[in-house]
PDB file of N, CA and C in Angstrom:
ATOM      1  N   UNK A   1      78.249  21.726   8.358  1.00 86.00           N
ATOM      2  CA  UNK A   1      78.312  23.133   7.984  1.00 86.00           C
ATOM      3  C   UNK A   1      77.295  23.952   8.773  1.00 86.00           C
ATOM      4  N   UNK A   2      76.160  23.323   9.070  1.00 93.00           N
ATOM      5  CA  UNK A   2      75.125  24.030   9.816  1.00 93.00           C
ATOM      6  C   UNK A   2      75.602  24.357  11.236  1.00 93.00           C
ATOM      7  N   UNK A   3      76.390  23.462  11.842  1.00 94.00           N
ATOM      8  CA  UNK A   3      76.906  23.682  13.196  1.00 94.00           C
ATOM      9  C   UNK A   3      77.862  24.880  13.227  1.00 94.00           C
ATOM     10  N   UNK A   4      78.637  25.019  12.170  1.00 95.00           N
ATOM     11  CA  UNK A   4      79.558  26.151  12.088  1.00 95.00           C
ATOM     12  C   UNK A   4      78.785  27.458  12.011  1.00 95.00           C
ATOM     13  N   UNK A   5      77.712  27.474  11.259  1.00 95.00           N
ATOM     14  CA  UNK A   5      76.884  28.678  11.149  1.00 95.00           C
ATOM     15  C   UNK A   5      76.243  29.048  12.471  1.00 95.00           C
ATOM     16  N   UNK A   6      75.776  28.042  13.200  1.00 95.00           N
ATOM     17  CA  UNK A   6      75.175  28.300  14.520  1.00 95.00           C
ATOM     18  C   UNK A   6      76.232  28.832  15.480  1.00 95.00           C
ATOM     19  N   UNK A   7      77.415  28.243  15.421  1.00 95.00           N
ATOM     20  CA  UNK A   7      78.499  28.701  16.296  1.00 95.00           C
ATOM     21  C   UNK A   7      78.856  30.155  15.995  1.00 95.00           C
ATOM     22  N   UNK A   8      78.930  30.498  14.721  1.00 95.00           N
ATOM     23  CA  UNK A   8      79.210  31.882  14.348  1.00 95.00           C
ATOM     24  C   UNK A   8      78.070  32.806  14.765  1.00 95.00           C
ATOM     25  N   UNK A   9      76.839  32.354  14.606  1.00 96.00           N
ATOM     26  CA  UNK A   9      75.677  33.175  14.955  1.00 96.00           C
ATOM     27  C   UNK A   9      75.626  33.464  16.453  1.00 96.00           C
ATOM     28  N   UNK A  10      76.126  32.558  17.258  1.00 96.00           N
ATOM     29  CA  UNK A  10      76.139  32.767  18.710  1.00 96.00           C
ATOM     30  C   UNK A  10      77.445  33.431  19.151  1.00 96.00           C
ATOM     31  N   UNK A  11      78.549  32.944  18.625  1.00 96.00           N
ATOM     32  CA  UNK A  11      79.866  33.389  19.089  1.00 96.00           C
ATOM     33  C   UNK A  11      80.227  34.804  18.697  1.00 96.00           C
ATOM     34  N   UNK A  12      79.930  35.180  17.477  1.00 96.00           N
ATOM     35  CA  UNK A  12      80.324  36.510  16.997  1.00 96.00           C
ATOM     36  C   UNK A  12      79.633  37.642  17.761  1.00 96.00           C
ATOM     37  N   UNK A  13      78.305  37.638  17.887  1.00 96.00           N
ATOM     38  CA  UNK A  13      77.666  38.719  18.650  1.00 96.00           C
ATOM     39  C   UNK A  13      78.045  38.716  20.132  1.00 96.00           C
ATOM     40  N   UNK A  14      78.174  37.513  20.708  1.00 97.00           N
ATOM     41  CA  UNK A  14      78.550  37.473  22.124  1.00 97.00           C
ATOM     42  C   UNK A  14      79.987  37.954  22.319  1.00 97.00           C
ATOM     43  N   UNK A  15      80.858  37.689  21.364  1.00 97.00           N
ATOM     44  CA  UNK A  15      82.231  38.194  21.446  1.00 97.00           C
ATOM     45  C   UNK A  15      82.280  39.707  21.386  1.00 97.00           C
ATOM     46  N   UNK A  16      81.491  40.280  20.497  1.00 98.00           N
ATOM     47  CA  UNK A  16      81.429  41.744  20.395  1.00 98.00           C
ATOM     48  C   UNK A  16      80.861  42.340  21.676  1.00 98.00           C
ATOM     49  N   UNK A  17      79.824  41.718  22.207  1.00 98.00           N
ATOM     50  CA  UNK A  17      79.213  42.200  23.443  1.00 98.00           C
ATOM     51  C   UNK A  17      80.202  42.135  24.607  1.00 98.00           C
ATOM     52  N   UNK A  18      80.914  41.024  24.723  1.00 98.00           N
ATOM     53  CA  UNK A  18      81.914  40.900  25.787  1.00 98.00           C
ATOM     54  C   UNK A  18      83.033  41.928  25.620  1.00 98.00           C
ATOM     55  N   UNK A  19      83.440  42.168  24.390  1.00 98.00           N
ATOM     56  CA  UNK A  19      84.469  43.176  24.143  1.00 98.00           C
ATOM     57  C   UNK A  19      84.009  44.553  24.605  1.00 98.00           C
ATOM     58  N   UNK A  20      82.772  44.912  24.268  1.00 98.00           N
ATOM     59  CA  UNK A  20      82.264  46.233  24.646  1.00 98.00           C
ATOM     60  C   UNK A  20      82.119  46.371  26.160  1.00 98.00           C
ATOM     61  N   UNK A  21      81.658  45.320  26.821  1.00 98.00           N
ATOM     62  CA  UNK A  21      81.535  45.370  28.281  1.00 98.00           C
ATOM     63  C   UNK A  21      82.905  45.485  28.953  1.00 98.00           C
ATOM     64  N   UNK A  22      83.879  44.761  28.435  1.00 98.00           N
ATOM     65  CA  UNK A  22      85.233  44.836  28.984  1.00 98.00           C
ATOM     66  C   UNK A  22      85.836  46.210  28.752  1.00 98.00           C
ATOM     67  N   UNK A  23      85.608  46.765  27.577  1.00 98.00           N
ATOM     68  CA  UNK A  23      86.127  48.099  27.264  1.00 98.00           C
ATOM     69  C   UNK A  23      85.523  49.138  28.201  1.00 98.00           C
ATOM     70  N   UNK A  24      84.244  49.016  28.487  1.00 98.00           N
ATOM     71  CA  UNK A  24      83.587  49.950  29.393  1.00 98.00           C
ATOM     72  C   UNK A  24      84.187  49.855  30.806  1.00 98.00           C
ATOM     73  N   UNK A  25      84.448  48.627  31.258  1.00 98.00           N
ATOM     74  CA  UNK A  25      85.027  48.416  32.589  1.00 98.00           C
ATOM     75  C   UNK A  25      86.449  48.988  32.661  1.00 98.00           C
ATOM     76  N   UNK A  26      87.221  48.785  31.610  1.00 98.00           N
ATOM     77  CA  UNK A  26      88.583  49.322  31.569  1.00 98.00           C
ATOM     78  C   UNK A  26      88.550  50.846  31.589  1.00 98.00           C
ATOM     79  N   UNK A  27      87.633  51.445  30.851  1.00 98.00           N
ATOM     80  CA  UNK A  27      87.514  52.903  30.843  1.00 98.00           C
ATOM     81  C   UNK A  27      87.115  53.435  32.216  1.00 98.00           C
ATOM     82  N   UNK A  28      86.243  52.720  32.926  1.00 97.00           N
ATOM     83  CA  UNK A  28      85.855  53.132  34.282  1.00 97.00           C
ATOM     84  C   UNK A  28      87.060  53.114  35.212  1.00 97.00           C
ATOM     85  N   UNK A  29      87.842  52.033  35.129  1.00 97.00           N
ATOM     86  CA  UNK A  29      89.030  51.926  35.982  1.00 97.00           C
ATOM     87  C   UNK A  29      90.047  53.003  35.634  1.00 97.00           C
ATOM     88  N   UNK A  30      90.202  53.286  34.363  1.00 98.00           N
ATOM     89  CA  UNK A  30      91.137  54.318  33.934  1.00 98.00           C
ATOM     90  C   UNK A  30      90.709  55.681  34.462  1.00 98.00           C
ATOM     91  N   UNK A  31      89.426  55.962  34.416  1.00 97.00           N
ATOM     92  CA  UNK A  31      88.915  57.230  34.928  1.00 97.00           C
ATOM     93  C   UNK A  31      89.135  57.334  36.433  1.00 97.00           C
ATOM     94  N   UNK A  32      88.925  56.229  37.145  1.00 97.00           N
ATOM     95  CA  UNK A  32      89.143  56.217  38.588  1.00 97.00           C
ATOM     96  C   UNK A  32      90.609  56.512  38.917  1.00 97.00           C
ATOM     97  N   UNK A  33      91.518  55.878  38.183  1.00 97.00           N
ATOM     98  CA  UNK A  33      92.943  56.092  38.403  1.00 97.00           C
ATOM     99  C   UNK A  33      93.341  57.519  38.056  1.00 97.00           C
ATOM    100  N   UNK A  34      92.763  58.064  36.999  1.00 97.00           N
ATOM    101  CA  UNK A  34      93.064  59.435  36.603  1.00 97.00           C
ATOM    102  C   UNK A  34      92.633  60.415  37.685  1.00 97.00           C
ATOM    103  N   UNK A  35      91.454  60.218  38.238  1.00 96.00           N
ATOM    104  CA  UNK A  35      90.977  61.099  39.304  1.00 96.00           C
ATOM    105  C   UNK A  35      91.861  60.989  40.536  1.00 96.00           C
ATOM    106  N   UNK A  36      92.299  59.779  40.869  1.00 95.00           N
ATOM    107  CA  UNK A  36      93.181  59.591  42.019  1.00 95.00           C
ATOM    108  C   UNK A  36      94.510  60.301  41.786  1.00 95.00           C
ATOM    109  N   UNK A  37      95.056  60.196  40.573  1.00 95.00           N
ATOM    110  CA  UNK A  37      96.313  60.892  40.265  1.00 95.00           C
ATOM    111  C   UNK A  37      96.150  62.401  40.342  1.00 95.00           C
ATOM    112  N   UNK A  38      95.019  62.908  39.859  1.00 94.00           N
ATOM    113  CA  UNK A  38      94.778  64.348  39.921  1.00 94.00           C
ATOM    114  C   UNK A  38      94.676  64.819  41.363  1.00 94.00           C
ATOM    115  N   UNK A  39      94.033  64.037  42.228  1.00 93.00           N
ATOM    116  CA  UNK A  39      93.940  64.394  43.644  1.00 93.00           C
ATOM    117  C   UNK A  39      95.318  64.414  44.290  1.00 93.00           C
ATOM    118  N   UNK A  40      96.140  63.399  43.983  1.00 92.00           N
ATOM    119  CA  UNK A  40      97.487  63.348  44.549  1.00 92.00           C
ATOM    120  C   UNK A  40      98.323  64.521  44.062  1.00 92.00           C
ATOM    121  N   UNK A  41      98.203  64.845  42.794  1.00 90.00           N
ATOM    122  CA  UNK A  41      98.965  65.957  42.238  1.00 90.00           C
ATOM    123  C   UNK A  41      98.536  67.277  42.871  1.00 90.00           C
ATOM    124  N   UNK A  42      97.233  67.447  43.087  1.00 88.00           N
ATOM    125  CA  UNK A  42      96.729  68.674  43.701  1.00 88.00           C
ATOM    126  C   UNK A  42      97.154  68.774  45.161  1.00 88.00           C
ATOM    127  N   UNK A  43      97.258  67.648  45.851  1.00 87.00           N
ATOM    128  CA  UNK A  43      97.634  67.694  47.262  1.00 87.00           C
ATOM    129  C   UNK A  43      99.137  67.889  47.445  1.00 87.00           C
ATOM    130  N   UNK A  44      99.934  67.664  46.414  1.00 83.00           N
ATOM    131  CA  UNK A  44     101.378  67.838  46.520  1.00 83.00           C
ATOM    132  C   UNK A  44     101.832  69.270  46.285  1.00 83.00           C
ATOM    133  N   UNK A  45     100.927  70.168  46.001  1.00 80.00           N
ATOM    134  CA  UNK A  45     101.283  71.556  45.740  1.00 80.00           C
ATOM    135  C   UNK A  45     101.307  72.295  47.066  1.00 80.00           C
ATOM    136  N   UNK A  46     102.369  73.046  47.290  1.00 76.00           N
ATOM    137  CA  UNK A  46     102.415  73.840  48.508  1.00 76.00           C
ATOM    138  C   UNK A  46     103.805  73.887  49.100  1.00 76.00           C
ATOM    139  N   UNK A  47     103.884  74.489  50.249  1.00 73.00           N
ATOM    140  CA  UNK A  47     105.146  74.678  50.954  1.00 73.00           C
ATOM    141  C   UNK A  47     105.441  73.447  51.798  1.00 73.00           C
ATOM    142  N   UNK A  48     106.618  72.869  51.624  1.00 67.00           N
ATOM    143  CA  UNK A  48     106.994  71.697  52.403  1.00 67.00           C
ATOM    144  C   UNK A  48     107.911  72.056  53.562  1.00 67.00           C
ATOM    145  N   UNK A  49     108.646  73.128  53.433  1.00 68.00           N
ATOM    146  CA  UNK A  49     109.620  73.507  54.448  1.00 68.00           C
ATOM    147  C   UNK A  49     108.883  74.080  55.652  1.00 68.00           C
ATOM    148  N   UNK A  50     109.001  73.412  56.767  1.00 68.00           N
ATOM    149  CA  UNK A  50     108.355  73.881  57.987  1.00 68.00           C
ATOM    150  C   UNK A  50     109.421  74.216  59.017  1.00 68.00           C
ATOM    151  N   UNK A  51     109.042  74.960  60.020  1.00 65.00           N
ATOM    152  CA  UNK A  51     109.997  75.446  61.016  1.00 65.00           C
ATOM    153  C   UNK A  51     110.679  74.295  61.750  1.00 65.00           C
ATOM    154  N   UNK A  52     109.969  73.278  62.143  1.00 66.00           N
ATOM    155  CA  UNK A  52     110.597  72.206  62.919  1.00 66.00           C
ATOM    156  C   UNK A  52     111.570  71.387  62.074  1.00 66.00           C
ATOM    157  N   UNK A  53     111.344  71.293  60.785  1.00 61.00           N
ATOM    158  CA  UNK A  53     112.285  70.588  59.924  1.00 61.00           C
ATOM    159  C   UNK A  53     113.445  71.499  59.529  1.00 61.00           C
ATOM    160  N   UNK A  54     113.204  72.777  59.468  1.00 62.00           N
ATOM    161  CA  UNK A  54     114.247  73.722  59.103  1.00 62.00           C
ATOM    162  C   UNK A  54     115.346  73.732  60.169  1.00 62.00           C
ATOM    163  N   UNK A  55     114.954  73.637  61.448  1.00 60.00           N
ATOM    164  CA  UNK A  55     115.945  73.622  62.527  1.00 60.00           C
ATOM    165  C   UNK A  55     116.885  72.436  62.377  1.00 60.00           C
ATOM    166  N   UNK A  56     116.356  71.286  62.076  1.00 57.00           N
ATOM    167  CA  UNK A  56     117.177  70.085  61.950  1.00 57.00           C
ATOM    168  C   UNK A  56     118.073  70.156  60.717  1.00 57.00           C
ATOM    169  N   UNK A  57     117.616  70.797  59.676  1.00 59.00           N
ATOM    170  CA  UNK A  57     118.408  70.833  58.454  1.00 59.00           C
ATOM    171  C   UNK A  57     119.513  71.888  58.505  1.00 59.00           C
ATOM    172  N   UNK A  58     119.371  72.905  59.348  1.00 61.00           N
ATOM    173  CA  UNK A  58     120.386  73.947  59.446  1.00 61.00           C
ATOM    174  C   UNK A  58     121.573  73.514  60.295  1.00 61.00           C
ATOM    175  N   UNK A  59     121.416  72.541  61.124  1.00 58.00           N
ATOM    176  CA  UNK A  59     122.504  72.067  61.954  1.00 58.00           C
ATOM    177  C   UNK A  59     122.194  72.288  63.417  1.00 58.00           C
ATOM    178  N   UNK A  60     123.088  71.845  64.282  1.00 59.00           N
ATOM    179  CA  UNK A  60     122.849  71.972  65.727  1.00 59.00           C
ATOM    180  C   UNK A  60     123.054  73.408  66.193  1.00 59.00           C
ATOM    181  N   UNK A  61     121.982  74.038  66.615  1.00 56.00           N
ATOM    182  CA  UNK A  61     122.072  75.417  67.085  1.00 56.00           C
ATOM    183  C   UNK A  61     122.339  75.476  68.580  1.00 56.00           C
ATOM    184  N   UNK A  62     121.737  74.586  69.323  1.00 54.00           N
ATOM    185  CA  UNK A  62     121.839  74.649  70.772  1.00 54.00           C
ATOM    186  C   UNK A  62     122.962  73.807  71.340  1.00 54.00           C
ATOM    187  N   UNK A  63     123.877  73.297  70.531  1.00 56.00           N
ATOM    188  CA  UNK A  63     124.955  72.438  71.018  1.00 56.00           C
ATOM    189  C   UNK A  63     125.939  73.236  71.852  1.00 56.00           C
ATOM    190  N   UNK A  64     126.273  74.446  71.467  1.00 56.00           N
ATOM    191  CA  UNK A  64     127.227  75.262  72.214  1.00 56.00           C
ATOM    192  C   UNK A  64     126.673  75.628  73.588  1.00 56.00           C
ATOM    193  N   UNK A  65     125.378  75.801  73.709  1.00 56.00           N
ATOM    194  CA  UNK A  65     124.777  76.166  74.984  1.00 56.00           C
ATOM    195  C   UNK A  65     124.815  75.012  75.975  1.00 56.00           C
ATOM    196  N   UNK A  66     124.771  73.789  75.526  1.00 57.00           N
ATOM    197  CA  UNK A  66     124.719  72.649  76.439  1.00 57.00           C
ATOM    198  C   UNK A  66     126.094  72.289  76.989  1.00 57.00           C
ATOM    199  N   UNK A  67     127.182  72.675  76.337  1.00 55.00           N
ATOM    200  CA  UNK A  67     128.528  72.335  76.802  1.00 55.00           C
ATOM    201  C   UNK A  67     129.003  73.240  77.930  1.00 55.00           C
ATOM    202  N   UNK A  68     128.404  74.376  78.143  1.00 51.00           N
ATOM    203  CA  UNK A  68     128.879  75.339  79.139  1.00 51.00           C
ATOM    204  C   UNK A  68     128.636  74.932  80.552  1.00 51.00           C
TER     205      UNK A  68
END
């Protein structure tokens, strides 16, 4: 019975300590991921349509000029 008490006296506090350290590490990683997502979201705002892509999407403009 004494061995069980010693095991509980060592295991219980160390388990709580390990849980708290793991929780802190998970929260750090979550914060890092959140900041990365916010940066990506902020960088995706803006105008995507540019002149060089607009020409390709409108169709061949200079095709009639090359056949002459």
